[in-house]
Amino acid sequence: MKRSRGRRRYSRRWFLGALGASAGAAGLAAIGCEEPDDPLPEDPTSTPTEEPAYPTYASTPAPDPTRPEQSSRHGGTLRFAAAFASDDSFDPHRTTSAALLGQQALVYSRLLTYDSQAEGRLAPDLAMGMPEQPDELTYVFQVDPEARWHDVAPLNGRSVTAEDIRGSIERQRTGRAQDFPRKGRWDPIVSVEASDDHTVIAQTDTPFAGTLARFASPEGFVIPLELEGELSPTLQVGSGPFRWIEWSEGLYASVARNDDWYGPDEGPFLDGISTVPPRSIEELEADFRTRGLDAVEAGFLQAQELKSRLPDLREARTAVARFYGMRFLSAFPPYDDPRLRRALTVALDRREMLERFFHGSGTLNPWISAAVRQWSLPQEELQRQPGYRPGSGGRQVDVQEARSSLESYLADQAPEGEEGAEGEVELPELELLVTTNLEESLGMGGLISGQLRDTLGLNVRVQPLSIDELARRLSAGEAPWAVGVDNGWIELDDWLHPYFHSAGSGNTFVLRDEEMDALIDEQRAEMSSGRRQEIAYDVQRRLLDLNVGANFVSEDVVTLFWPYVQLFPVDAGEAYQDRFAGTWIDRTHPTYL
C-alpha cells in the first residue's frame, strides 16, 4: 500500500507502560505538543480558590430521545478511526496491549462484564446472572446454555462449557508469571471446578472483595483451549458478539456480526466494525463528509478543529484510568528520606503538565485516577493537598512547602558541626529515568527537570531508556527515580495490593509501612462497598503523605461521531468494547446519508 506524499498524520504515541507493562492506545492527538499561550498574570498574594469538581461523564452517551426509532436497529458497518497496535502476542491472556484487548473484547466472552467501569457496576455475560454465594468463599456461576463458540473449525459452533471456563482460568492461575502478565490477579482464587457442563464453582481461601472483578477483567476472557498456541492476527475464535475478520498492524482491523450470539436485545445490531488509524484533519473531514467514517477518537485540539468544520458531529468526552506518574525506590539513598521525596513531589506543577501535554483536557489525580469515580479521592479534597492547590496563591504555597522540605533535608546532610548552615550543602545531580517514547512525544522528563531547576535550584539529568530496559530496571531495583505511563485499573485492589503492600509483587517502591498494609488488607476482606470506599480514601491520604510515588495527570479522550450512531460506548479502562453489541445506526436520522 502506497502512502500519499505529504500526508500529515496525528497520533499520540501511547506505548507499553514501564510502570505496569500495559500498552495503551489513544486516538488522534498532536505528537509535538505546542507551548500554551502565556496566561494572564495572577496576583501572587491571592487566596487559593477551589476549582470546580471534576465533571462526571456518562459511560455511554444516551441516544437522541426526540426521534422515533426505525423499525429495525439491525444493519450497517461502523467505520471508526482510532490508534491501535499489538505487542505481537495475540493470546488474550498473554498480551499487554490495551488496544488489542479492546479489539478482542468484541470477540471473546467472560463470565461477567462491566455495565460501567467508572462506577464499578458489573453485569452478567456468559453467566446467567450474578453468582450464588452460599458463603463468603464460594461463587457458583450458571453458564448460559445458549452460548456457543463461533462457527470456525475446530470449534464449529459447539456450546461453551463450564470446562472451557475452568481451563481458561487455570492456565493462567497455575502458569508462569512471565507467560501470563495478569496471573497475579487470580492469586485469591484457590480452586475452580466445573461441576457439570453449565456450572462453575470458584473458591477463595479468605473473603476477598475483588473476586467478582476477576471474572469481568481481561484475564476473564474465555478462550478455546483447542487453539492454545495457535491464536494469531488471522485466527481469533470466541463466543462474543462479533467474529474476528482481520488485523493488519497499524493499517486496519475488522470484525463482523455473530448471528448466533446468546446476548440480550437481539444484538449485536451492527453488521460489523471497521477500524483504521487516525489520519490528517483534511482526510478525516473528507471521510466524515462522505460518510466514509462514522466516528474518531481525538485529542482535544484536533476534536475542536474537526467540530468547527463539522458542527453536527456529536462529542463524548471520556475520562480514562490511564495516567502519567512517577515512583521512587524508597529504600535507595537519597530517596529513602521522606523530606526529599516530598520536596520533589510537591514542587512539580501538575497543572502545567495538563496544559503542556493535553491543553487542559484532563484531570489531576491522587494515586487512583479520577476516572475511576468509585474509588478516587474526591477532587474537592485533593485540591487542598500539597502539590494540588489551585491558583497562583496555591502554587506559591506548594513551592514554599517544597523548599522548606528540601532545606530540612539538606541541613541534615551538612558535615558534623555545620548542621543548619544554609547553603553549605548542595544536592548532587539527580538522574531521572524516562521511557524514550514518553520523552520524544511529550518531553515529560525535560518538563520535570525544568520545574525542579526553577523552583528548587536542583540539577536533574534526564536519562531516556527503552520501555523494556526501564521495566527491567524497575524489577531489578535499579531505577531509583522514574516516570512513565500506565493504563490504570478498575478494581480497587488492583490499584493497591500489588504496588503498596509489603508482599505486593509490583512493589518496586520497596514500601514497608504497617499502616498501609493494614488498610490494604482491610479493604480486601471488606464486602461493604461504602466501607471499602472510605478505606480507599484513607490509603490515598497515606500515599500523599509518604510520597513514594505520584499519579500526576490523565488525559480526557474525545470521541466524535455522527448523531446517527446510537449508544457509542465509552468507558474508563480497557476491554469494555463488548458493549458495541448495543450500538446501532439510525438510518432515519437527518445526518444519515
PDB file of C-alpha atoms in Angstrom, residues 202-364:
ATOM      1  CA  ALA A 202     -14.830 -20.817  42.318  1.00  0.00           C
ATOM      2  CA  GLN A 203     -13.374 -20.798  45.823  1.00  0.00           C
ATOM      3  CA  THR A 204     -11.210 -18.306  47.693  1.00  0.00           C
ATOM      4  CA  ASP A 205      -9.258 -19.188  50.815  1.00  0.00           C
ATOM      5  CA  THR A 206     -10.274 -15.987  52.617  1.00  0.00           C
ATOM      6  CA  PRO A 207     -13.009 -13.433  51.928  1.00  0.00           C
ATOM      7  CA  PHE A 208     -11.839 -11.228  49.038  1.00  0.00           C
ATOM      8  CA  ALA A 209     -13.914  -8.247  47.923  1.00  0.00           C
ATOM      9  CA  GLY A 210     -12.327  -8.110  44.475  1.00  0.00           C
ATOM     10  CA  THR A 211     -13.285 -11.655  43.455  1.00  0.00           C
ATOM     11  CA  LEU A 212     -16.082 -10.752  41.029  1.00  0.00           C
ATOM     12  CA  ALA A 213     -13.863  -8.229  39.234  1.00  0.00           C
ATOM     13  CA  ARG A 214     -11.541 -11.080  38.271  1.00  0.00           C
ATOM     14  CA  PHE A 215     -14.261 -12.589  36.088  1.00  0.00           C
ATOM     15  CA  ALA A 216     -15.052  -9.240  34.385  1.00  0.00           C
ATOM     16  CA  SER A 217     -11.484  -8.156  33.624  1.00  0.00           C
ATOM     17  CA  PRO A 218      -9.326  -9.098  30.599  1.00  0.00           C
ATOM     18  CA  GLU A 219      -7.946 -12.123  32.445  1.00  0.00           C
ATOM     19  CA  GLY A 220     -11.516 -13.407  32.479  1.00  0.00           C
ATOM     20  CA  PHE A 221     -11.706 -13.857  28.685  1.00  0.00           C
ATOM     21  CA  VAL A 222     -12.689 -17.435  27.858  1.00  0.00           C
ATOM     22  CA  ILE A 223     -10.631 -18.885  25.022  1.00  0.00           C
ATOM     23  CA  PRO A 224     -10.922 -22.243  23.225  1.00  0.00           C
ATOM     24  CA  LEU A 225      -8.123 -24.423  24.558  1.00  0.00           C
ATOM     25  CA  GLU A 226      -8.220 -26.381  21.283  1.00  0.00           C
ATOM     26  CA  LEU A 227      -6.494 -23.352  19.737  1.00  0.00           C
ATOM     27  CA  GLU A 228      -3.998 -22.729  22.528  1.00  0.00           C
ATOM     28  CA  GLY A 229      -0.743 -21.682  20.899  1.00  0.00           C
ATOM     29  CA  GLU A 230      -2.395 -21.039  17.506  1.00  0.00           C
ATOM     30  CA  LEU A 231      -4.087 -17.685  18.095  1.00  0.00           C
ATOM     31  CA  SER A 232      -2.773 -15.084  15.655  1.00  0.00           C
ATOM     32  CA  PRO A 233      -3.687 -11.891  13.748  1.00  0.00           C
ATOM     33  CA  THR A 234      -5.784 -14.045  11.417  1.00  0.00           C
ATOM     34  CA  LEU A 235      -7.201 -16.550  13.931  1.00  0.00           C
ATOM     35  CA  GLN A 236      -9.222 -15.468  16.959  1.00  0.00           C
ATOM     36  CA  VAL A 237     -12.239 -17.566  17.923  1.00  0.00           C
ATOM     37  CA  GLY A 238     -14.521 -16.630  20.791  1.00  0.00           C
ATOM     38  CA  SER A 239     -18.185 -16.608  21.724  1.00  0.00           C
ATOM     39  CA  GLY A 240     -18.707 -12.849  21.843  1.00  0.00           C
ATOM     40  CA  PRO A 241     -20.999 -10.556  19.850  1.00  0.00           C
ATOM     41  CA  PHE A 242     -18.636 -10.229  16.877  1.00  0.00           C
ATOM     42  CA  ARG A 243     -16.476 -12.571  14.811  1.00  0.00           C
ATOM     43  CA  TRP A 244     -12.840 -11.775  14.108  1.00  0.00           C
ATOM     44  CA  ILE A 245     -12.100 -10.901  10.475  1.00  0.00           C
ATOM     45  CA  GLU A 246      -8.650  -9.329  10.275  1.00  0.00           C
ATOM     46  CA  TRP A 247      -5.917  -7.356  11.994  1.00  0.00           C
ATOM     47  CA  SER A 248      -3.214  -5.686   9.927  1.00  0.00           C
ATOM     48  CA  GLU A 249      -0.789  -3.946  12.268  1.00  0.00           C
ATOM     49  CA  GLY A 250      -1.248  -0.185  12.123  1.00  0.00           C
ATOM     50  CA  LEU A 251      -3.431  -0.350   8.995  1.00  0.00           C
ATOM     51  CA  TYR A 252      -6.864  -1.790   9.722  1.00  0.00           C
ATOM     52  CA  ALA A 253      -8.816  -4.205  11.898  1.00  0.00           C
ATOM     53  CA  SER A 254     -12.333  -5.518  11.457  1.00  0.00           C
ATOM     54  CA  VAL A 255     -14.981  -7.750  12.974  1.00  0.00           C
ATOM     55  CA  ALA A 256     -18.364  -8.991  11.711  1.00  0.00           C
ATOM     56  CA  ARG A 257     -21.660  -9.685  13.434  1.00  0.00           C
ATOM     57  CA  ASN A 258     -22.010 -13.030  15.229  1.00  0.00           C
ATOM     58  CA  ASP A 259     -25.500 -14.089  14.175  1.00  0.00           C
ATOM     59  CA  ASP A 260     -25.593 -16.805  16.838  1.00  0.00           C
ATOM     60  CA  TRP A 261     -24.725 -14.587  19.807  1.00  0.00           C
ATOM     61  CA  TYR A 262     -26.520 -15.508  23.024  1.00  0.00           C
ATOM     62  CA  GLY A 263     -26.705 -11.938  24.324  1.00  0.00           C
ATOM     63  CA  PRO A 264     -29.730  -9.751  25.058  1.00  0.00           C
ATOM     64  CA  ASP A 265     -31.925  -7.448  22.983  1.00  0.00           C
ATOM     65  CA  GLU A 266     -31.403  -9.216  19.660  1.00  0.00           C
ATOM     66  CA  GLY A 267     -27.930  -7.745  19.384  1.00  0.00           C
ATOM     67  CA  PRO A 268     -25.469  -7.127  18.055  1.00  0.00           C
ATOM     68  CA  PHE A 269     -27.151  -4.705  15.682  1.00  0.00           C
ATOM     69  CA  LEU A 270     -24.160  -3.690  13.572  1.00  0.00           C
ATOM     70  CA  ASP A 271     -23.144  -5.872  10.636  1.00  0.00           C
ATOM     71  CA  GLY A 272     -19.548  -5.154  11.571  1.00  0.00           C
ATOM     72  CA  ILE A 273     -16.946  -2.675  12.798  1.00  0.00           C
ATOM     73  CA  SER A 274     -14.013  -1.487  10.711  1.00  0.00           C
ATOM     74  CA  THR A 275     -11.163   0.328  12.489  1.00  0.00           C
ATOM     75  CA  VAL A 276      -8.459   2.379  10.763  1.00  0.00           C
ATOM     76  CA  PRO A 277      -5.669   4.587  12.174  1.00  0.00           C
ATOM     77  CA  PRO A 278      -6.300   8.329  12.576  1.00  0.00           C
ATOM     78  CA  ARG A 279      -5.202  10.448   9.612  1.00  0.00           C
ATOM     79  CA  SER A 280      -4.816  14.121   8.788  1.00  0.00           C
ATOM     80  CA  ILE A 281      -7.558  16.567   9.693  1.00  0.00           C
ATOM     81  CA  GLU A 282      -8.256  17.147   5.993  1.00  0.00           C
ATOM     82  CA  GLU A 283      -8.660  13.440   5.240  1.00  0.00           C
ATOM     83  CA  LEU A 284     -10.815  12.886   8.316  1.00  0.00           C
ATOM     84  CA  GLU A 285     -13.051  15.786   7.363  1.00  0.00           C
ATOM     85  CA  ALA A 286     -13.428  14.438   3.827  1.00  0.00           C
ATOM     86  CA  ASP A 287     -14.231  10.933   5.088  1.00  0.00           C
ATOM     87  CA  PHE A 288     -16.779  12.277   7.576  1.00  0.00           C
ATOM     88  CA  ARG A 289     -18.491  14.352   4.889  1.00  0.00           C
ATOM     89  CA  THR A 290     -18.825  11.375   2.543  1.00  0.00           C
ATOM     90  CA  ARG A 291     -19.799   9.036   5.417  1.00  0.00           C
ATOM     91  CA  GLY A 292     -16.691   7.002   4.810  1.00  0.00           C
ATOM     92  CA  LEU A 293     -16.128   7.490   8.546  1.00  0.00           C
ATOM     93  CA  ASP A 294     -18.678   7.445  11.364  1.00  0.00           C
ATOM     94  CA  ALA A 295     -16.529   8.098  14.464  1.00  0.00           C
ATOM     95  CA  VAL A 296     -12.997   9.015  15.577  1.00  0.00           C
ATOM     96  CA  GLU A 297     -11.041   9.164  18.846  1.00  0.00           C
ATOM     97  CA  ALA A 298      -9.321  12.536  19.029  1.00  0.00           C
ATOM     98  CA  GLY A 299      -7.105  14.719  21.143  1.00  0.00           C
ATOM     99  CA  PHE A 300      -8.630  17.943  22.421  1.00  0.00           C
ATOM    100  CA  LEU A 301      -7.245  20.358  19.806  1.00  0.00           C
ATOM    101  CA  GLN A 302      -7.983  18.104  16.857  1.00  0.00           C
ATOM    102  CA  ALA A 303     -11.504  17.454  18.153  1.00  0.00           C
ATOM    103  CA  GLN A 304     -12.157  21.186  18.386  1.00  0.00           C
ATOM    104  CA  GLU A 305     -10.865  21.745  14.866  1.00  0.00           C
ATOM    105  CA  LEU A 306     -12.998  18.949  13.437  1.00  0.00           C
ATOM    106  CA  LYS A 307     -16.092  20.215  15.254  1.00  0.00           C
ATOM    107  CA  SER A 308     -15.519  23.718  13.915  1.00  0.00           C
ATOM    108  CA  ARG A 309     -15.552  22.263  10.412  1.00  0.00           C
ATOM    109  CA  LEU A 310     -18.364  19.778  11.072  1.00  0.00           C
ATOM    110  CA  PRO A 311     -20.576  21.275  13.814  1.00  0.00           C
ATOM    111  CA  ASP A 312     -23.162  18.475  13.538  1.00  0.00           C
ATOM    112  CA  LEU A 313     -20.730  15.921  14.984  1.00  0.00           C
ATOM    113  CA  ARG A 314     -21.625  14.694  18.448  1.00  0.00           C
ATOM    114  CA  GLU A 315     -18.957  14.612  21.171  1.00  0.00           C
ATOM    115  CA  ALA A 316     -18.379  12.170  24.024  1.00  0.00           C
ATOM    116  CA  ARG A 317     -15.542  13.084  26.350  1.00  0.00           C
ATOM    117  CA  THR A 318     -14.129  10.157  28.303  1.00  0.00           C
ATOM    118  CA  ALA A 319     -12.099  10.374  31.492  1.00  0.00           C
ATOM    119  CA  VAL A 320      -9.721   7.416  31.448  1.00  0.00           C
ATOM    120  CA  ALA A 321      -7.850   5.462  34.089  1.00  0.00           C
ATOM    121  CA  ARG A 322      -4.612   5.741  32.099  1.00  0.00           C
ATOM    122  CA  PHE A 323      -2.184   8.035  33.920  1.00  0.00           C
ATOM    123  CA  TYR A 324       1.245   9.621  33.857  1.00  0.00           C
ATOM    124  CA  GLY A 325       3.201   9.344  37.068  1.00  0.00           C
ATOM    125  CA  MET A 326       6.483   8.694  38.818  1.00  0.00           C
ATOM    126  CA  ARG A 327       7.883   6.470  41.511  1.00  0.00           C
ATOM    127  CA  PHE A 328      10.836   6.410  43.880  1.00  0.00           C
ATOM    128  CA  LEU A 329      12.779   3.426  45.104  1.00  0.00           C
ATOM    129  CA  SER A 330      12.153   4.470  48.699  1.00  0.00           C
ATOM    130  CA  ALA A 331      14.939   2.296  50.169  1.00  0.00           C
ATOM    131  CA  PHE A 332      17.587   3.820  47.875  1.00  0.00           C
ATOM    132  CA  PRO A 333      19.504   6.933  49.035  1.00  0.00           C
ATOM    133  CA  PRO A 334      18.768   9.793  48.787  1.00  0.00           C
ATOM    134  CA  TYR A 335      15.122   8.820  48.165  1.00  0.00           C
ATOM    135  CA  ASP A 336      14.962   6.942  51.459  1.00  0.00           C
ATOM    136  CA  ASP A 337      14.432  10.314  53.127  1.00  0.00           C
ATOM    137  CA  PRO A 338      10.738  11.316  53.022  1.00  0.00           C
ATOM    138  CA  ARG A 339      11.625  15.017  53.126  1.00  0.00           C
ATOM    139  CA  LEU A 340      13.432  14.836  49.793  1.00  0.00           C
ATOM    140  CA  ARG A 341      10.620  12.806  48.225  1.00  0.00           C
ATOM    141  CA  ARG A 342       8.127  15.357  49.497  1.00  0.00           C
ATOM    142  CA  ALA A 343      10.147  18.267  48.119  1.00  0.00           C
ATOM    143  CA  LEU A 344      10.412  16.712  44.655  1.00  0.00           C
ATOM    144  CA  THR A 345       6.752  15.661  44.529  1.00  0.00           C
ATOM    145  CA  VAL A 346       5.158  18.849  45.883  1.00  0.00           C
ATOM    146  CA  ALA A 347       7.329  21.145  43.737  1.00  0.00           C
ATOM    147  CA  LEU A 348       6.025  19.686  40.477  1.00  0.00           C
ATOM    148  CA  ASP A 349       3.328  21.730  38.765  1.00  0.00           C
ATOM    149  CA  ARG A 350       0.679  19.274  37.643  1.00  0.00           C
ATOM    150  CA  ARG A 351      -1.468  21.962  36.027  1.00  0.00           C
ATOM    151  CA  GLU A 352       1.384  22.914  33.736  1.00  0.00           C
ATOM    152  CA  MET A 353       1.578  19.240  32.748  1.00  0.00           C
ATOM    153  CA  LEU A 354      -2.107  19.272  31.820  1.00  0.00           C
ATOM    154  CA  GLU A 355      -1.690  22.385  29.709  1.00  0.00           C
ATOM    155  CA  ARG A 356       1.548  21.330  28.057  1.00  0.00           C
ATOM    156  CA  PHE A 357       0.533  17.743  27.331  1.00  0.00           C
ATOM    157  CA  PHE A 358      -3.230  17.894  26.785  1.00  0.00           C
ATOM    158  CA  HIS A 359      -4.127  21.601  26.521  1.00  0.00           C
ATOM    159  CA  GLY A 360      -6.113  21.332  29.736  1.00  0.00           C
ATOM    160  CA  SER A 361      -8.248  18.413  28.569  1.00  0.00           C
ATOM    161  CA  GLY A 362      -7.664  16.139  31.513  1.00  0.00           C
ATOM    162  CA  THR A 363      -7.535  15.981  35.276  1.00  0.00           C
ATOM    163  CA  LEU A 364      -5.212  15.828  38.248  1.00  0.00           C
TER     164      LEU A 364
END
